[in-house]
Structure formats: C-alpha cells, structure tokens
Amino acid sequence: MKKVIVVGNGMVGYKFCEKFIAKASKEEFKLIVFGEEPRPAYDRVHLSEYFQNQDAKALELAPANWYSDNDIELISNERVTDIHRKSKTITTSSDESYEYDYLVLATGSLPFVPPIEGVEKEGVFVYRTIEDLEGMMAYADMLKAKKPDAKAAVLGGGLLGLEAAKAVMDMGLEPHVVEFAQKLMPRQLDLRSSKVLQVKLESLGINIHLNKATNQILGDRAIEAMEFGEDDKLDVDMLVISAGIRPRDELGKTCGLDMGVRGGITVNNKMQTSDPEIFAIGEVALYNHMIYGLVAPGYEMADVAVEQILGNEEALMSSDIDMSTKLKLIGVDVASFGEPFMPAEKGHSILFENKTKYLYKRINVSHDGKTLLGGILVGDAADYNILHQMYLNGIPLPENAEDLILGTRADGGSVFGSVMDLPDAAQICSCESVSKGDICSTITSGECNNVSEVMSCTKAGTGCGGCKPMVSDLVNETLKSLGKEVKETICDHFNYTRQELFGIIKVKKLTTFYEVLDACGEGDGCETCKPLVASIFASLYNDTANKEDVIQDSNDKFLANIQRNGTYSVVPRIPGGEITPQKLIVIGQVGEKYNLYTKITGGQRIDLFGAQLNDLPAIWKELIDAGFESGHAYGKSLRTVKSCVGSTWCRYGMDESVSFAIDLENRYKGLRSPHKLKGGVSGCIRECAEARGKDFGVIAVEGGWNLYVCGNGGATPKHALLLAEQIDNETCIKYLDRFLMYYIRTAAPLMRTAAWLDKLEGGIEQLKSIVIDDSLNLAEELEKDMQGLVDAYECEWTQVIEREELQSRFKHFINSDEKDDNIVFVPMRDQIMPEPWTSN
C-alpha cells in the first residue's frame, strides 16, 4: 500500500483529501493528514461569521469522524518540522517519523506583518484563525470595560481588511481602516469604484484613511496610537493587521526544493515541485510566478495533484487562472471579473455610476464591441454570475453592450436571456469546477430534486458561495423544463417561500426573529431574511421598526432615508397632500433651524434633506409636537395617497377626492408590505391625481368610485387595472382591505403589486373573484386582519420621542455624541446641497 502524506489541513488540504478518497482505492493508498491547529479543517472564507455566533462547529468543513470514516488518519495539533527527501520521510514536532510515497504540501500562508516599530505591542492582532478571533474578542471586551469609547484600526483595505473592519464594528469599537494605497481593494477595484465603496462604508460608520504609511506603533506596553508621519497620527486602542499573506514555505526551503525569489515553492502544471514525488498546492505553491490567494485555484490545484498521484498524467493545471471575485462586504455587493483594469489599447470601457445609491458598474469590451473582457460591480452585483459566464465562455454581446449594465430600455425584458442558453460546458462553480451540464444532469437523471441536493451532490456553491444564485436558477429552470414544481425559498437560513413563512409565523404566533429562526430556520440569518421577517411581523402585528431595530434594513433602522453624503431625509406625513398654514410654518421653522434643503415631492408632501443622524430625534420632536407623524418614506410601506382638489374646489370634480384620500391614507398609514405602496384619488376622469399610476387608485365617476389596482410608475410604468365600478366609499374600503391583505400575504419579497398580479394565475379576473366574489372564502379573515393592523397602528417616531432608550441608536459614532464633521455642504439656489464628489 502506498502512503500519501498531506501537510496542512486548511481548506485546500481538506479538498485534496475529499477528492482523493473519491477517486483512489482504499486498498492501494493510505492517507495521513497533519494539521497544526487543534481542530479539523474549517471555512476561512466565511471566518467573520464566527463573530456572530462563536460557533466553530458551524465553520467546519467536515467533523473529526469524517476522516476516520473515510480511513484518513488525521493528526491535529502537530507540526511537521522536516522533510528528508532521500529517505522519503518526515519528522514532526513530537519527534515522530513517518514514511511517504507521495508528499503533498498544503501549508497555506501566514498573514504578512509589516516590519513596523512597535508591532509586537499588546493589542496588535492578525486576522487568520479562529484563535486570532477569540483573542480579538477577549481584548475588545477588556477594552470596553475600561474605556467605553475605545477605537480599533485595521491595517489593510483589501478584502480581508474590510471584513475585519466589520468585525471590529460588531465588537462595539469605533472602526478605522488604514490603507497604504490611494484606494480600497486595490487589486480588484479602480479609483472610481473604490471611491463609491469608500463613501458607502463611511456612511455605515467606518472611518477610512488612505495613502497612509504606518511608521510606528505608539504606546508603552499596549498600543495607543499609529504614527504615519510628523504630526500625523491616529489614536487607537487595538490594531488588526490584514496586510496580505506570505506563503508558509519553510519546509520547502529547508529540504532544498526550488523556491521563488519572493517565496513560494515552485511547481509545474502537474503541481509537482522540483522533487517529482513532492507536490505543493494552494497558497504555498508558486505557479506561473504567482501565489494565488483565492480558494478556487487552490481547489483546482488539489484536483490536479490527486489525478497526477493516481497516474492520470493528462490532468494539468490551466495556464489562465480566473481571479474573478464576488462577495458581500458589510452588506455591500462587490465583484470584479476578467480584466477589471483593461488598458485602452485592448478595448473600450462602459461605465455607469450613481453615487446617490452607491452604485458603480463597469464593463470592458473589445474594440469591435463583440466580446466581454472584464468588469467591476459595486453596490449591485446581481448580474455578476451571468456577466462572468459571458466572459468565461466568450458569449457574443448584444447590439447595445451598455444594456448589460443599464438593462434594456425598450420592452423592459432581460438582455441576458435564460441561464439555459449557456453551453453545457460553461463552468458555473469555479471553486469546485462544476459545469452547467454537471448541474442540470443531476436533475434530468432524477438523482436530485432541489438546490440543496444538487449542492450536496456536485459541491457546486459550497466554496466561496458566489455561484449559488446561478446554481439555483439552473436547478429551477431544469425542473420547470421537466414540468416539476419549483419552490423559490427565501435564503439559506429558511427553506420556505415568503408566503409559507408568513403562515408559519402567524400560526405559531412567533414574535421575535430568533423565535422564528429556532422554530423553522437554521444558522444566524442574513441581510435577506432578517428584514423579510421584520416585514412579516409588521404585516401581522403592525410591529414598528423600533421593536427589533437590528433586523431592519438600514433605512428602517434609522427611520429615515440615508442620502449620498451620509445625511438623512425627514418626511412628515401630509395625508392627501392637505396641510394648514400653521403646519407649513412649522416645517419652515424646522428647515431653517437645522439648515435643511426643502423640496415638495411628487407625493404631495415636503422632504427635508441634509439632517445629521444625531439631530433626527430633535427634529422629529418639533414636528410631532406640531401634530405631524412619520411619513414612512423609508419603509416598504404605504407612502402617500395623492389627491386632486376634487369637487370641493374644482368645477369638474364629481366627488370629494381630498377627504377620501385623507381617509385612505390615515387608514393604511404605517402598513408594511412586500414593497412600497402608493395610492391616488381623482375627483373625475381627468385624473389629476394620476391614480391609475398607483398600486391602488380611485376615480370618481357617475354613480360612485371606480377602483383600480396594481399600477406603478418608475422604471417599468404600468397602468392600474379596473377592479370594481361605481362603488361607494364603504365598499371601496372593504375591497381595498381584502386586496391589500391578500397581496401582503402572498407576494414574494420586494414584489410590487403590478408584478404580483402578472404572476397571479388568472390575473385580474381571478383577483376580482377573490376580492369581490370571495371565491376563496377569505374575505372576512382578510378584513379582520386589516382592521387589526389599523387598530394597532402607532407612529414609530412618536415611540422614539417618548421612549428615551430608543434614541441611543441615532448617533453617528458608536461611543460619542459628536457629529460627523466630514459632512460638507455647498450653497445652491439659496439652499444647500452636498459637496460634489471629485471625478476620481
């Protein structure tokens, strides 16, 4: 029996074992794995999740018994100290000796610690292992006990550095990121996209310091500050170093293997070192003169090494390594693929930038406009997977290549077509080298029936996870092609649709996020399921965003819409657009006192822009004292019910539209729903309130009101459809109660009423039968549920003003009441506006 020894039990070492046992005969090979850490291999890509739950088991790639179950001898907490090539043996820190036939070095890398004076001081950490994280958390707890306003810096603004910044913020320390380069994520982003990311992160409370070379770490025993130059320092109480990696190549050096000039064990395309019976894979391997710090190339190297050891000499490492990356940094989508920084001589770049929404998209295309060469996405990476596939597979571009990032502006359809249009050979999961054909065949063969089974079977999506959306699309489309039911679940934490989860929460009377998670979910939740559950609570109990502010979207958490310079807008409710001169004066006084930009909106109310987070409670107290309430302009909820002046003033008016609009807006104010809701009431068919462009619209006609539903403006405008004719006020409200509650119960997350009706089998006629004819025998229940929400309404800003403990979250800095003095306004037409961003 031949003996294979793997040195290193990180992600790549584990992957080698997994692939080896799948292909090798147990009778022919004995596999021994050495790991320095005291635990089995775990997922370092998602290491930051450890801060949320301190559950090391949740990060394990496999439990300890997986190794023994597969006849692998795992020796943990043991370091290999020497390789003796002549005798083909190794020795360990326990002075034990082991023989090998093949040796696989998967020792990975170490964090690079720059030679800065004082780096050894107490309070300086690296960010690499679970033990590093445990040390950071213990130190942060000690700091906060002595100094509530403690600050922590992260040295390095790359992928891992920004993850570390989020961890520091979650630990309750004031976070600072210090980066030597002039931009964040210098390997993945250009200057413009980096600036968009920077502004977004700063709006979330992370302080960014660019172009900073740290000369010295100050402090007696423990860190007290970072010095960058004369009179340039940053006071901090803790430092996390995330400044890159260095290969763990010392075993290669001491046993005489060929090494790179700057480190790394040189390998060929068989992953062989200069000793053909010693292989190197992952971040210790120098291939094509590069160390690849991503998991996907490491997994490919592991596969090649397995094949070579088993005698398949045709299995070779590809010469072009795909370094495309997609991840979510602190809730912000960031992705780059292909050649993100393409020089002008190779092609053209097409850019879209919307700084008000922290969006940046860039694609690089060939000079003839036919081939996608690369790109960058910040703020919205929903199309990353399909763009990545177009790049990898050389799929021809549409006639207007800009449609790839702007969307089609003709018929509103998708420019990408179906994922099923991809060739079967298209590689969907780079980490595990899984193709579209591999995924679809598991469904067509009957081997798998859902996404979880496909992921378990093929391993697709189990690495970095970036391909999960496309894996899900392929599974769903393949199931549909076979005539099978497709279930669109919420996320990895809840294997239910929104409608199913709505029913579970209602039946079980669950009232907190963790009650829901314990009852029917798994893990700790994410940015998708937390706001969704909060929305369901609001739709069932009319819970305000104050009850569990930590599960809300950022706008709901602060009860205001964040603007592009980190300030917020204030929008008091003005039902039906009717307002007294006295209230107008109060709005004017508030605007003047807090130096706010004021503008009348299309929904017939007044926006006040430029409010600092710290000022929001004081501003709202003055408004509430004057009789205003929250306008819910920040929520997926009812915004406004617009009206014309109706028969009160207009000679064409056929009914009193203002009064009815006020009645409707007051009835449904605060109503949370899968998407925002807008209403309108017009006093005649001239439609001055544009009621048919709303989610619900009422128009006065001879004999009563016509009720329209499921319209909207925006990017894909749609006229509302007639639901009922010539009805009185009471009947109109009854039908609206039923319609809105049915929509709230059954719509998918973030689905407007128009899209919901498009998907409703039977369309408007089916909706009429449910709302008017009560074909589902639900009318009484829907009306009762709506009345319960109406009766339970509370203004959430009034709650904040009346309960002092709710005001603590309205601070720009975690441990200080100071305002953000980086916010700058400039004059504009006798008002103010945010200082424009520079072009770079």
mmCIF file with all atom_site columns, C-alpha atoms in Angstrom, residues 631-726:
data_model
loop_
_atom_site.group_PDB
_atom_site.id
_atom_site.type_symbol
_atom_site.label_atom_id
_atom_site.label_alt_id
_atom_site.label_comp_id
_atom_site.label_asym_id
_atom_site.label_entity_id
_atom_site.label_seq_id
_atom_site.pdbx_PDB_ins_code
_atom_site.Cartn_x
_atom_site.Cartn_y
_atom_site.Cartn_z
_atom_site.occupancy
_atom_site.B_iso_or_equiv
_atom_site.pdbx_formal_charge
_atom_site.auth_seq_id
_atom_site.auth_comp_id
_atom_site.auth_asym_id
_atom_site.auth_atom_id
_atom_site.pdbx_PDB_model_num
ATOM 1  C CA . GLY A 1 631 ? -44.376 59.646 6.633   1.00 0.00 ? 631 GLY A CA 1
ATOM 2  C CA . HIS A 1 632 ? -42.741 56.189 6.321   1.00 0.00 ? 632 HIS A CA 1
ATOM 3  C CA . ALA A 1 633 ? -40.835 57.413 3.258   1.00 0.00 ? 633 ALA A CA 1
ATOM 4  C CA . TYR A 1 634 ? -38.072 54.967 4.214   1.00 0.00 ? 634 TYR A CA 1
ATOM 5  C CA . GLY A 1 635 ? -40.152 51.801 4.511   1.00 0.00 ? 635 GLY A CA 1
ATOM 6  C CA . LYS A 1 636 ? -41.643 49.135 2.313   1.00 0.00 ? 636 LYS A CA 1
ATOM 7  C CA . SER A 1 637 ? -44.995 50.504 3.345   1.00 0.00 ? 637 SER A CA 1
ATOM 8  C CA . LEU A 1 638 ? -47.709 52.914 2.355   1.00 0.00 ? 638 LEU A CA 1
ATOM 9  C CA . ARG A 1 639 ? -46.105 56.168 1.228   1.00 0.00 ? 639 ARG A CA 1
ATOM 10 C CA . THR A 1 640 ? -48.863 58.546 0.173   1.00 0.00 ? 640 THR A CA 1
ATOM 11 C CA . VAL A 1 641 ? -52.378 58.749 -1.182  1.00 0.00 ? 641 VAL A CA 1
ATOM 12 C CA . LYS A 1 642 ? -52.249 61.581 -3.697  1.00 0.00 ? 642 LYS A CA 1
ATOM 13 C CA . SER A 1 643 ? -55.356 63.596 -4.470  1.00 0.00 ? 643 SER A CA 1
ATOM 14 C CA . CYS A 1 644 ? -56.659 66.370 -6.639  1.00 0.00 ? 644 CYS A CA 1
ATOM 15 C CA . VAL A 1 645 ? -58.817 69.085 -5.025  1.00 0.00 ? 645 VAL A CA 1
ATOM 16 C CA . GLY A 1 646 ? -61.984 67.315 -6.209  1.00 0.00 ? 646 GLY A CA 1
ATOM 17 C CA . SER A 1 647 ? -65.493 68.699 -6.043  1.00 0.00 ? 647 SER A CA 1
ATOM 18 C CA . THR A 1 648 ? -64.610 70.974 -3.110  1.00 0.00 ? 648 THR A CA 1
ATOM 19 C CA . TRP A 1 649 ? -62.894 73.462 -5.436  1.00 0.00 ? 649 TRP A CA 1
ATOM 20 C CA . CYS A 1 650 ? -62.782 72.094 -8.977  1.00 0.00 ? 650 CYS A CA 1
ATOM 21 C CA . ARG A 1 651 ? -65.713 72.768 -11.278 1.00 0.00 ? 651 ARG A CA 1
ATOM 22 C CA . TYR A 1 652 ? -65.182 69.394 -12.973 1.00 0.00 ? 652 TYR A CA 1
ATOM 23 C CA . GLY A 1 653 ? -64.977 67.430 -9.732  1.00 0.00 ? 653 GLY A CA 1
ATOM 24 C CA . MET A 1 654 ? -67.560 64.691 -9.282  1.00 0.00 ? 654 MET A CA 1
ATOM 25 C CA . ASP A 1 655 ? -66.759 63.790 -5.669  1.00 0.00 ? 655 ASP A CA 1
ATOM 26 C CA . GLU A 1 656 ? -64.768 64.916 -2.665  1.00 0.00 ? 656 GLU A CA 1
ATOM 27 C CA . SER A 1 657 ? -61.411 63.369 -3.529  1.00 0.00 ? 657 SER A CA 1
ATOM 28 C CA . VAL A 1 658 ? -59.297 65.091 -0.860  1.00 0.00 ? 658 VAL A CA 1
ATOM 29 C CA . SER A 1 659 ? -61.406 63.832 2.033   1.00 0.00 ? 659 SER A CA 1
ATOM 30 C CA . PHE A 1 660 ? -61.434 60.295 0.664   1.00 0.00 ? 660 PHE A CA 1
ATOM 31 C CA . ALA A 1 661 ? -57.670 60.364 0.066   1.00 0.00 ? 661 ALA A CA 1
ATOM 32 C CA . ILE A 1 662 ? -57.129 61.525 3.665   1.00 0.00 ? 662 ILE A CA 1
ATOM 33 C CA . ASP A 1 663 ? -59.394 58.728 4.926   1.00 0.00 ? 663 ASP A CA 1
ATOM 34 C CA . LEU A 1 664 ? -57.482 56.118 2.924   1.00 0.00 ? 664 LEU A CA 1
ATOM 35 C CA . GLU A 1 665 ? -54.043 57.416 3.874   1.00 0.00 ? 665 GLU A CA 1
ATOM 36 C CA . ASN A 1 666 ? -54.939 57.537 7.560   1.00 0.00 ? 666 ASN A CA 1
ATOM 37 C CA . ARG A 1 667 ? -56.380 54.034 7.365   1.00 0.00 ? 667 ARG A CA 1
ATOM 38 C CA . TYR A 1 668 ? -53.348 52.429 5.763   1.00 0.00 ? 668 TYR A CA 1
ATOM 39 C CA . LYS A 1 669 ? -50.529 54.598 7.191   1.00 0.00 ? 669 LYS A CA 1
ATOM 40 C CA . GLY A 1 670 ? -47.721 52.506 8.608   1.00 0.00 ? 670 GLY A CA 1
ATOM 41 C CA . LEU A 1 671 ? -48.902 49.400 6.711   1.00 0.00 ? 671 LEU A CA 1
ATOM 42 C CA . ARG A 1 672 ? -45.786 47.315 5.889   1.00 0.00 ? 672 ARG A CA 1
ATOM 43 C CA . SER A 1 673 ? -45.878 45.216 2.719   1.00 0.00 ? 673 SER A CA 1
ATOM 44 C CA . PRO A 1 674 ? -43.539 43.272 0.411   1.00 0.00 ? 674 PRO A CA 1
ATOM 45 C CA . HIS A 1 675 ? -42.786 46.532 -1.454  1.00 0.00 ? 675 HIS A CA 1
ATOM 46 C CA . LYS A 1 676 ? -43.734 50.177 -1.135  1.00 0.00 ? 676 LYS A CA 1
ATOM 47 C CA . LEU A 1 677 ? -47.363 51.125 -1.748  1.00 0.00 ? 677 LEU A CA 1
ATOM 48 C CA . LYS A 1 678 ? -48.779 54.279 -3.280  1.00 0.00 ? 678 LYS A CA 1
ATOM 49 C CA . GLY A 1 679 ? -52.369 55.365 -3.742  1.00 0.00 ? 679 GLY A CA 1
ATOM 50 C CA . GLY A 1 680 ? -54.265 58.100 -5.515  1.00 0.00 ? 680 GLY A CA 1
ATOM 51 C CA . VAL A 1 681 ? -57.771 59.566 -5.583  1.00 0.00 ? 681 VAL A CA 1
ATOM 52 C CA . SER A 1 682 ? -59.004 61.637 -8.528  1.00 0.00 ? 682 SER A CA 1
ATOM 53 C CA . GLY A 1 683 ? -62.231 63.615 -8.474  1.00 0.00 ? 683 GLY A CA 1
ATOM 54 C CA . CYS A 1 684 ? -63.005 62.905 -12.141 1.00 0.00 ? 684 CYS A CA 1
ATOM 55 C CA . ILE A 1 685 ? -61.715 61.053 -15.158 1.00 0.00 ? 685 ILE A CA 1
ATOM 56 C CA . ARG A 1 686 ? -59.289 63.885 -15.980 1.00 0.00 ? 686 ARG A CA 1
ATOM 57 C CA . GLU A 1 687 ? -57.131 62.078 -13.435 1.00 0.00 ? 687 GLU A CA 1
ATOM 58 C CA . CYS A 1 688 ? -55.136 64.972 -11.970 1.00 0.00 ? 688 CYS A CA 1
ATOM 59 C CA . ALA A 1 689 ? -54.044 62.692 -9.097  1.00 0.00 ? 689 ALA A CA 1
ATOM 60 C CA . GLU A 1 690 ? -52.663 60.119 -11.596 1.00 0.00 ? 690 GLU A CA 1
ATOM 61 C CA . ALA A 1 691 ? -54.497 57.411 -9.652  1.00 0.00 ? 691 ALA A CA 1
ATOM 62 C CA . ARG A 1 692 ? -54.017 54.775 -12.363 1.00 0.00 ? 692 ARG A CA 1
ATOM 63 C CA . GLY A 1 693 ? -50.264 55.019 -11.939 1.00 0.00 ? 693 GLY A CA 1
ATOM 64 C CA . LYS A 1 694 ? -50.552 53.799 -8.352  1.00 0.00 ? 694 LYS A CA 1
ATOM 65 C CA . ASP A 1 695 ? -50.799 50.469 -6.547  1.00 0.00 ? 695 ASP A CA 1
ATOM 66 C CA . PHE A 1 696 ? -54.377 51.429 -5.859  1.00 0.00 ? 696 PHE A CA 1
ATOM 67 C CA . GLY A 1 697 ? -56.296 54.275 -7.435  1.00 0.00 ? 697 GLY A CA 1
ATOM 68 C CA . VAL A 1 698 ? -59.794 55.590 -7.006  1.00 0.00 ? 698 VAL A CA 1
ATOM 69 C CA . ILE A 1 699 ? -61.520 57.773 -9.631  1.00 0.00 ? 699 ILE A CA 1
ATOM 70 C CA . ALA A 1 700 ? -64.894 59.470 -9.176  1.00 0.00 ? 700 ALA A CA 1
ATOM 71 C CA . VAL A 1 701 ? -67.426 58.630 -11.885 1.00 0.00 ? 701 VAL A CA 1
ATOM 72 C CA . GLU A 1 702 ? -71.143 58.926 -12.290 1.00 0.00 ? 702 GLU A CA 1
ATOM 73 C CA . GLY A 1 703 ? -72.667 56.760 -9.567  1.00 0.00 ? 703 GLY A CA 1
ATOM 74 C CA . GLY A 1 704 ? -69.670 56.343 -7.284  1.00 0.00 ? 704 GLY A CA 1
ATOM 75 C CA . TRP A 1 705 ? -65.984 55.419 -7.488  1.00 0.00 ? 705 TRP A CA 1
ATOM 76 C CA . ASN A 1 706 ? -64.085 53.194 -9.898  1.00 0.00 ? 706 ASN A CA 1
ATOM 77 C CA . LEU A 1 707 ? -61.365 51.237 -8.093  1.00 0.00 ? 707 LEU A CA 1
ATOM 78 C CA . TYR A 1 708 ? -58.139 50.396 -9.955  1.00 0.00 ? 708 TYR A CA 1
ATOM 79 C CA . VAL A 1 709 ? -55.289 48.231 -8.653  1.00 0.00 ? 709 VAL A CA 1
ATOM 80 C CA . CYS A 1 710 ? -51.742 47.139 -9.457  1.00 0.00 ? 710 CYS A CA 1
ATOM 81 C CA . GLY A 1 711 ? -50.308 50.112 -11.296 1.00 0.00 ? 711 GLY A CA 1
ATOM 82 C CA . ASN A 1 712 ? -46.981 51.842 -10.775 1.00 0.00 ? 712 ASN A CA 1
ATOM 83 C CA . GLY A 1 713 ? -44.640 54.448 -12.192 1.00 0.00 ? 713 GLY A CA 1
ATOM 84 C CA . GLY A 1 714 ? -40.877 54.074 -12.050 1.00 0.00 ? 714 GLY A CA 1
ATOM 85 C CA . ALA A 1 715 ? -38.638 52.247 -14.493 1.00 0.00 ? 715 ALA A CA 1
ATOM 86 C CA . THR A 1 716 ? -41.398 49.989 -15.815 1.00 0.00 ? 716 THR A CA 1
ATOM 87 C CA . PRO A 1 717 ? -44.578 52.072 -15.630 1.00 0.00 ? 717 PRO A CA 1
ATOM 88 C CA . LYS A 1 718 ? -47.870 50.244 -15.714 1.00 0.00 ? 718 LYS A CA 1
ATOM 89 C CA . HIS A 1 719 ? -51.451 51.425 -15.644 1.00 0.00 ? 719 HIS A CA 1
ATOM 90 C CA . ALA A 1 720 ? -53.623 50.045 -12.876 1.00 0.00 ? 720 ALA A CA 1
ATOM 91 C CA . LEU A 1 721 ? -56.486 47.731 -13.912 1.00 0.00 ? 721 LEU A CA 1
ATOM 92 C CA . LEU A 1 722 ? -60.157 48.153 -13.095 1.00 0.00 ? 722 LEU A CA 1
ATOM 93 C CA . LEU A 1 723 ? -61.207 46.027 -10.118 1.00 0.00 ? 723 LEU A CA 1
ATOM 94 C CA . ALA A 1 724 ? -64.683 47.414 -9.367  1.00 0.00 ? 724 ALA A CA 1
ATOM 95 C CA . GLU A 1 725 ? -67.004 50.085 -10.781 1.00 0.00 ? 725 GLU A CA 1
ATOM 96 C CA . GLN A 1 726 ? -69.380 52.647 -9.313  1.00 0.00 ? 726 GLN A CA 1
#
